[in-house]
Amino acid sequence: MTDTTKYRFNHSMLRVKDPQATIKFYEFLGMKQIHHMDFPDNKFSLYFLAYDDKNSASTGAHWSDRQGVLELTHNHGSENDPNFKIANGNSDPGKGFGHVCVAVDNIQAACTRLEEAGYKFQKKLSDGRMRHIAFALDPDNYWVEIIGQNDSEKTKDVKETDTGSYRFNHTMIRIKDAEKSLKFYQETMGMTLIRTNENPDNKFNLYFLGYPEGSPATQAHREGLLELTWNYGTEKDPNFKYHDGNAEPQGFGHIAVSVDDIDKACARFEEKGVSWKKRLTDGRMKNVAFVLDPDGYWIEIIQNERLKKSNL
């Protein structure tokens, strides 16, 4: 048997042009590089970043035994190509993935710190009607939502921010059919629906799902959440399709779930009738699989190495 309560929404993968510039940005947000893999024959490298401070949610844990990890994929040489550009997922023809989100202690102070460092914003706190969230832009123009762990009214006069308290809260993807996606992520992937935010006036709903994670004070103190954004009516259009990020134009690559026993987990997925991008037995990499969700987004399945040792 495989126990879905032991699964982790481990990471989200983004392709990047210049890893040095991107790592610098996320390190400024308080993340640390916790794992690194080079594939010189295939000319790409992977960088895994996460919050690893003394007050972080998974301090010192193996990279596969965490939630809230960011994987950066760098194809060698892209940093020297003036024509190379990442699709950030928020405009056609590459619309699908929306953003990653960091929850901070004092949102006004955190945004001021980013702005003073010269980083750009898609939306500042003072823009529009929603004055409690902001969207920073990373070096590839991916949107990074900034939300507050504390009431923004109570932090407006606070001048300090501690990046050691930050959390990689969620990853947002757009979905065509809410009913199908919610059923898939709950029944097939084993996630729990934590919160629904209905916006009938603007004709969209937001759904937040995740795996069990201790007893965080609030949703904003969590890591490893998946936000599904559904725009009303898309499910009725037979020609409507979101971009999975892996066809051109490329950007976002996949989300990843680490499991207690990868062989048994994949056997369960097979029984559930999932669509596969890659089975464990396909190709040379026999230690990873890729499931497709109802919109064709890739979900990497990896072994939680700590749980593998406990299963022996």
Short mmCIF file of C-alpha atoms in Angstrom, two decimals:
data_model
loop_
_atom_site.label_atom_id
_atom_site.label_comp_id
_atom_site.label_asym_id
_atom_site.label_seq_id
_atom_site.Cartn_x
_atom_site.Cartn_y
_atom_site.Cartn_z
CA MET A 1 0.00 0.00 0.00
CA THR A 2 0.95 3.63 -0.41
CA ASP A 3 -0.19 6.25 2.10
CA THR A 4 -1.24 9.52 0.46
CA THR A 5 -1.15 11.32 3.83
CA LYS A 6 2.63 10.97 3.62
CA TYR A 7 2.84 12.61 0.20
CA ARG A 8 4.47 16.04 -0.14
CA PHE A 9 3.86 18.76 -2.71
CA ASN A 10 7.61 18.87 -3.03
CA HIS A 11 8.48 21.40 -5.73
CA SER A 12 7.56 23.55 -8.68
CA MET A 13 9.92 23.78 -11.63
CA LEU A 14 10.65 26.93 -13.60
CA ARG A 15 13.04 27.27 -16.52
CA VAL A 16 15.39 30.21 -16.17
CA LYS A 17 17.68 32.13 -18.51
CA ASP A 18 20.47 33.09 -16.11
CA PRO A 19 20.68 31.00 -12.93
CA GLN A 20 23.05 33.39 -11.17
CA ALA A 21 20.62 36.29 -11.50
CA THR A 22 17.61 34.17 -10.54
CA ILE A 23 19.27 32.51 -7.54
CA LYS A 24 20.36 35.96 -6.33
CA PHE A 25 16.74 37.14 -6.45
CA TYR A 26 15.32 34.18 -4.54
CA GLU A 27 18.17 34.31 -2.03
CA PHE A 28 17.25 37.95 -1.46
CA LEU A 29 13.78 36.62 -0.63
CA GLY A 30 15.44 34.40 1.95
CA MET A 31 15.65 31.07 0.14
CA LYS A 32 18.76 28.91 0.21
CA GLN A 33 20.12 26.45 -2.31
CA ILE A 34 19.60 23.02 -0.77
CA HIS A 35 20.43 20.76 -3.72
CA HIS A 36 22.13 21.01 -7.11
CA MET A 37 22.39 18.61 -10.05
CA ASP A 38 24.52 19.00 -13.18
CA PHE A 39 23.99 17.11 -16.41
CA PRO A 40 26.91 18.25 -18.61
CA ASP A 41 26.26 15.63 -21.31
CA ASN A 42 22.71 16.91 -21.70
CA LYS A 43 23.78 20.52 -21.15
CA PHE A 44 21.47 21.49 -18.32
CA SER A 45 21.61 22.04 -14.56
CA LEU A 46 19.01 21.94 -11.79
CA TYR A 47 19.03 24.14 -8.71
CA PHE A 48 16.73 23.45 -5.76
CA LEU A 49 15.94 26.32 -3.40
CA ALA A 50 13.87 26.42 -0.22
CA TYR A 51 13.51 28.17 3.10
CA ASP A 52 16.02 26.61 5.48
CA ASP A 53 16.37 29.06 8.35
CA LYS A 54 16.09 28.04 12.00
CA ASN A 55 12.43 29.13 11.95
CA SER A 56 11.56 27.54 8.61
CA ALA A 57 9.02 24.75 8.20
CA SER A 58 11.46 22.03 7.09
CA THR A 59 14.85 23.14 8.38
CA GLY A 60 17.60 20.63 7.60
CA ALA A 61 15.31 18.11 5.91
CA HIS A 62 16.36 16.16 2.83
CA TRP A 63 15.30 18.02 -0.32
CA SER A 64 12.80 15.26 -1.21
CA ASP A 65 11.24 15.32 2.27
CA ARG A 66 9.99 18.90 2.05
CA GLN A 67 7.16 21.00 0.78
CA GLY A 68 7.79 24.40 -0.74
CA VAL A 69 10.86 23.73 -2.89
CA LEU A 70 11.58 25.73 -6.05
CA GLU A 71 13.44 23.94 -8.84
CA LEU A 72 15.21 26.14 -11.37
CA THR A 73 16.16 24.50 -14.68
CA HIS A 74 18.96 26.10 -16.68
CA ASN A 75 19.77 25.02 -20.22
CA HIS A 76 23.43 25.84 -20.66
CA GLY A 77 24.16 28.84 -22.86
CA SER A 78 20.75 30.50 -22.61
CA GLU A 79 22.27 33.28 -20.48
CA ASN A 80 24.43 34.33 -23.45
CA ASP A 81 21.62 34.28 -26.02
CA PRO A 82 20.13 37.78 -26.44
CA ASN A 83 17.03 36.30 -28.11
CA PHE A 84 16.28 33.75 -25.40
CA LYS A 85 13.16 34.61 -23.44
CA ILE A 86 11.07 32.72 -20.91
CA ALA A 87 7.26 32.60 -21.18
CA ASN A 88 5.95 33.52 -17.73
CA GLY A 89 2.55 31.87 -18.25
CA ASN A 90 0.41 34.99 -18.01
CA SER A 91 -0.07 35.91 -21.66
CA ASP A 92 -1.06 34.02 -24.78
CA PRO A 93 0.07 31.83 -26.44
CA GLY A 94 1.71 30.52 -23.27
CA LYS A 95 -1.06 31.13 -20.72
CA GLY A 96 -1.48 28.48 -18.04
CA PHE A 97 0.85 28.71 -15.07
CA GLY A 98 0.21 31.88 -13.09
CA HIS A 99 2.64 32.49 -10.24
CA VAL A 100 4.51 31.28 -7.21
CA CYS A 101 3.74 32.89 -3.85
CA VAL A 102 5.84 33.83 -0.86
CA ALA A 103 4.17 34.60 2.47
CA VAL A 104 6.03 37.22 4.50
CA ASP A 105 5.83 38.49 8.07
CA ASN A 106 5.28 42.22 7.48
CA ILE A 107 4.12 42.79 3.92
CA GLN A 108 4.71 46.55 3.69
CA ALA A 109 8.29 46.26 4.96
CA ALA A 110 8.98 43.23 2.74
CA CYS A 111 7.76 45.04 -0.39
CA THR A 112 9.73 48.19 0.47
CA ARG A 113 12.86 46.08 0.87
CA LEU A 114 12.35 44.51 -2.57
CA GLU A 115 11.69 47.87 -4.20
CA GLU A 116 14.74 49.48 -2.60
CA ALA A 117 16.87 46.61 -3.94
CA GLY A 118 15.77 47.54 -7.46
CA TYR A 119 13.41 44.66 -8.15
CA LYS A 120 10.36 45.34 -10.31
CA PHE A 121 6.70 44.73 -9.57
CA GLN A 122 3.79 43.58 -11.69
CA LYS A 123 1.55 45.02 -8.98
CA LYS A 124 2.61 47.09 -5.99
CA LEU A 125 0.63 47.09 -2.76
CA SER A 126 -0.71 50.53 -3.62
CA ASP A 127 -1.99 49.47 -7.07
CA GLY A 128 -5.62 48.63 -7.70
CA ARG A 129 -8.24 47.71 -5.14
CA MET A 130 -6.46 44.76 -3.53
CA ARG A 131 -4.09 46.52 -1.13
CA HIS A 132 -3.13 43.40 0.81
CA ILE A 133 -1.18 41.58 -1.95
CA ALA A 134 1.61 42.48 -4.34
CA PHE A 135 3.29 40.77 -7.30
CA ALA A 136 7.05 41.09 -7.67
CA LEU A 137 8.83 40.07 -10.87
CA ASP A 138 11.82 37.76 -10.82
CA PRO A 139 14.61 38.15 -13.43
CA ASP A 140 12.63 36.10 -15.98
CA ASN A 141 9.44 38.08 -15.29
CA TYR A 142 7.73 35.22 -13.50
CA TRP A 143 5.16 36.63 -11.13
CA VAL A 144 5.91 36.18 -7.43
CA GLU A 145 2.88 36.94 -5.31
CA ILE A 146 3.67 38.47 -1.93
CA ILE A 147 1.11 37.89 0.82
CA GLY A 148 1.21 38.68 4.51
CA GLN A 149 1.21 36.13 7.30
CA ASN A 150 -0.17 38.85 9.54
CA ASP A 151 -3.03 41.34 9.15
CA SER A 152 -1.78 44.08 6.80
CA GLU A 153 -3.54 46.73 8.87
CA LYS A 154 -1.47 45.72 11.88
CA THR A 155 1.85 45.71 9.99
CA LYS A 156 1.54 48.96 8.03
CA ASP A 157 3.81 50.87 10.42
CA VAL A 158 6.34 48.06 10.91
CA LYS A 159 9.67 48.84 9.24
CA GLU A 160 11.49 45.51 9.70
CA THR A 161 11.08 42.17 7.95
CA ASP A 162 12.72 38.83 8.76
CA THR A 163 13.24 36.63 5.70
CA GLY A 164 13.83 33.70 8.05
CA SER A 165 10.10 33.67 8.74
CA TYR A 166 9.06 33.60 5.07
CA ARG A 167 7.27 30.62 3.51
CA PHE A 168 7.02 29.40 -0.10
CA ASN A 169 3.26 29.28 0.27
CA HIS A 170 1.76 28.18 -3.05
CA THR A 171 1.95 27.70 -6.80
CA MET A 172 -0.93 28.80 -9.00
CA ILE A 173 -2.07 27.16 -12.24
CA ARG A 174 -5.16 27.90 -14.29
CA ILE A 175 -7.62 25.09 -14.96
CA LYS A 176 -10.32 24.59 -17.58
CA ASP A 177 -12.81 22.45 -15.63
CA ALA A 178 -12.96 22.92 -11.85
CA GLU A 179 -14.99 19.78 -11.22
CA LYS A 180 -12.56 17.53 -13.10
CA SER A 181 -9.42 19.09 -11.60
CA LEU A 182 -10.73 19.07 -8.03
CA LYS A 183 -11.70 15.42 -8.36
CA PHE A 184 -8.28 14.56 -9.81
CA TYR A 185 -6.19 16.36 -7.19
CA GLN A 186 -8.30 15.05 -4.31
CA GLU A 187 -9.13 11.49 -5.35
CA THR A 188 -6.10 10.65 -7.48
CA MET A 189 -3.32 12.77 -5.96
CA GLY A 190 -4.66 12.56 -2.40
CA MET A 191 -4.72 16.28 -1.68
CA THR A 192 -7.24 17.98 0.60
CA LEU A 193 -9.29 21.03 -0.41
CA ILE A 194 -8.35 23.60 2.23
CA ARG A 195 -10.13 26.73 1.07
CA THR A 196 -12.37 27.96 -1.74
CA ASN A 197 -12.57 31.63 -2.71
CA GLU A 198 -15.57 32.31 -4.93
CA ASN A 199 -15.66 35.52 -7.00
CA PRO A 200 -18.96 35.48 -8.92
CA ASP A 201 -18.80 39.20 -9.75
CA ASN A 202 -15.48 38.65 -11.55
CA LYS A 203 -16.49 35.18 -12.76
CA PHE A 204 -13.66 33.14 -11.28
CA ASN A 205 -13.01 30.86 -8.31
CA LEU A 206 -9.81 29.98 -6.49
CA TYR A 207 -9.24 26.59 -4.87
CA PHE A 208 -6.38 25.88 -2.46
CA LEU A 209 -5.30 22.27 -1.96
CA GLY A 210 -2.49 20.60 -0.07
CA TYR A 211 -1.23 17.66 1.96
CA PRO A 212 -1.21 17.47 5.77
CA GLU A 213 1.38 19.79 7.33
CA GLY A 214 1.49 19.90 11.13
CA SER A 215 -0.48 22.71 12.71
CA PRO A 216 0.38 25.99 10.95
CA ALA A 217 -1.14 29.07 12.58
CA THR A 218 -2.90 30.15 9.38
CA GLN A 219 -3.00 29.20 5.71
CA ALA A 220 -0.39 31.92 5.09
CA HIS A 221 2.04 30.12 7.42
CA ARG A 222 1.90 26.97 5.30
CA GLU A 223 4.12 25.71 2.52
CA GLY A 224 3.29 23.41 -0.37
CA LEU A 225 -0.16 24.60 -1.40
CA LEU A 226 -1.56 24.36 -4.91
CA GLU A 227 -3.87 27.14 -6.07
CA LEU A 228 -6.23 26.29 -8.93
CA THR A 229 -7.79 29.25 -10.75
CA TRP A 230 -10.98 28.57 -12.69
CA ASN A 231 -12.55 31.16 -14.97
CA TYR A 232 -16.26 30.51 -15.39
CA GLY A 233 -17.35 29.01 -18.68
CA THR A 234 -14.03 27.65 -19.95
CA GLU A 235 -15.25 24.10 -19.30
CA LYS A 236 -18.01 24.60 -21.88
CA ASP A 237 -15.67 25.56 -24.72
CA PRO A 238 -14.48 22.42 -26.57
CA ASN A 239 -11.60 24.35 -28.15
CA PHE A 240 -10.33 25.96 -24.94
CA LYS A 241 -6.95 24.76 -23.73
CA TYR A 242 -4.33 26.02 -21.30
CA HIS A 243 -0.62 25.86 -22.11
CA ASP A 244 1.32 23.28 -20.09
CA GLY A 245 4.60 25.23 -20.23
CA ASN A 246 6.52 22.43 -21.97
CA ALA A 247 5.55 23.13 -25.56
CA GLU A 248 6.78 26.37 -27.10
CA PRO A 249 6.86 28.99 -25.69
CA GLN A 250 8.46 27.34 -22.66
CA GLY A 251 8.64 28.49 -19.06
CA PHE A 252 6.98 26.62 -16.20
CA GLY A 253 7.77 22.92 -16.39
CA HIS A 254 5.96 20.89 -13.74
CA ILE A 255 4.95 20.42 -10.16
CA ALA A 256 6.34 17.46 -8.20
CA VAL A 257 4.94 15.19 -5.52
CA SER A 258 7.26 13.08 -3.37
CA VAL A 259 5.75 9.79 -2.21
CA ASP A 260 6.39 7.16 0.45
CA ASP A 261 6.94 4.28 -1.99
CA ILE A 262 7.28 5.23 -5.63
CA ASP A 263 6.59 1.74 -7.03
CA LYS A 264 3.40 1.32 -5.01
CA ALA A 265 2.34 4.92 -5.65
CA CYS A 266 2.70 4.48 -9.41
CA ALA A 267 0.80 1.18 -9.23
CA ARG A 268 -2.03 3.05 -7.48
CA PHE A 269 -1.96 5.80 -10.13
CA GLU A 270 -2.20 3.10 -12.79
CA GLU A 271 -5.25 1.64 -11.03
CA LYS A 272 -6.78 5.12 -10.97
CA GLY A 273 -6.45 5.26 -14.75
CA VAL A 274 -4.16 8.29 -14.96
CA SER A 275 -2.66 9.57 -18.19
CA TRP A 276 1.10 9.19 -18.16
CA LYS A 277 3.73 11.43 -19.68
CA LYS A 278 6.38 8.97 -18.48
CA ARG A 279 5.99 5.74 -16.56
CA LEU A 280 8.74 4.59 -14.20
CA THR A 281 9.74 1.95 -16.73
CA ASP A 282 10.04 4.41 -19.64
CA GLY A 283 13.41 5.72 -20.79
CA ARG A 284 16.67 5.69 -18.87
CA MET A 285 15.51 7.47 -15.72
CA LYS A 286 13.83 4.68 -13.76
CA ASN A 287 13.49 6.73 -10.56
CA VAL A 288 10.94 9.32 -11.72
CA ALA A 289 7.55 9.26 -13.38
CA PHE A 290 5.32 11.98 -14.81
CA VAL A 291 1.53 11.97 -14.51
CA LEU A 292 -0.67 14.34 -16.54
CA ASP A 293 -3.47 16.26 -14.83
CA PRO A 294 -6.78 17.03 -16.64
CA ASP A 295 -5.24 20.13 -18.28
CA GLY A 296 -2.10 18.33 -19.37
CA TYR A 297 0.15 19.86 -16.71
CA TRP A 298 3.03 17.54 -15.82
CA ILE A 299 3.24 16.17 -12.27
CA GLU A 300 6.58 14.59 -11.46
CA ILE A 301 6.47 11.67 -9.03
CA ILE A 302 9.62 11.18 -6.96
CA GLN A 303 10.65 9.06 -4.00
CA ASN A 304 10.81 10.70 -0.59
CA GLU A 305 14.27 9.47 0.37
CA ARG A 306 13.65 9.65 4.13
CA LEU A 307 10.56 7.48 3.82
CA LYS A 308 12.38 5.07 1.51
CA LYS A 309 14.91 4.42 4.25
CA SER A 310 12.15 3.87 6.82
CA ASN A 311 10.46 1.36 4.50
CA LEU A 312 13.52 -0.88 4.29
#
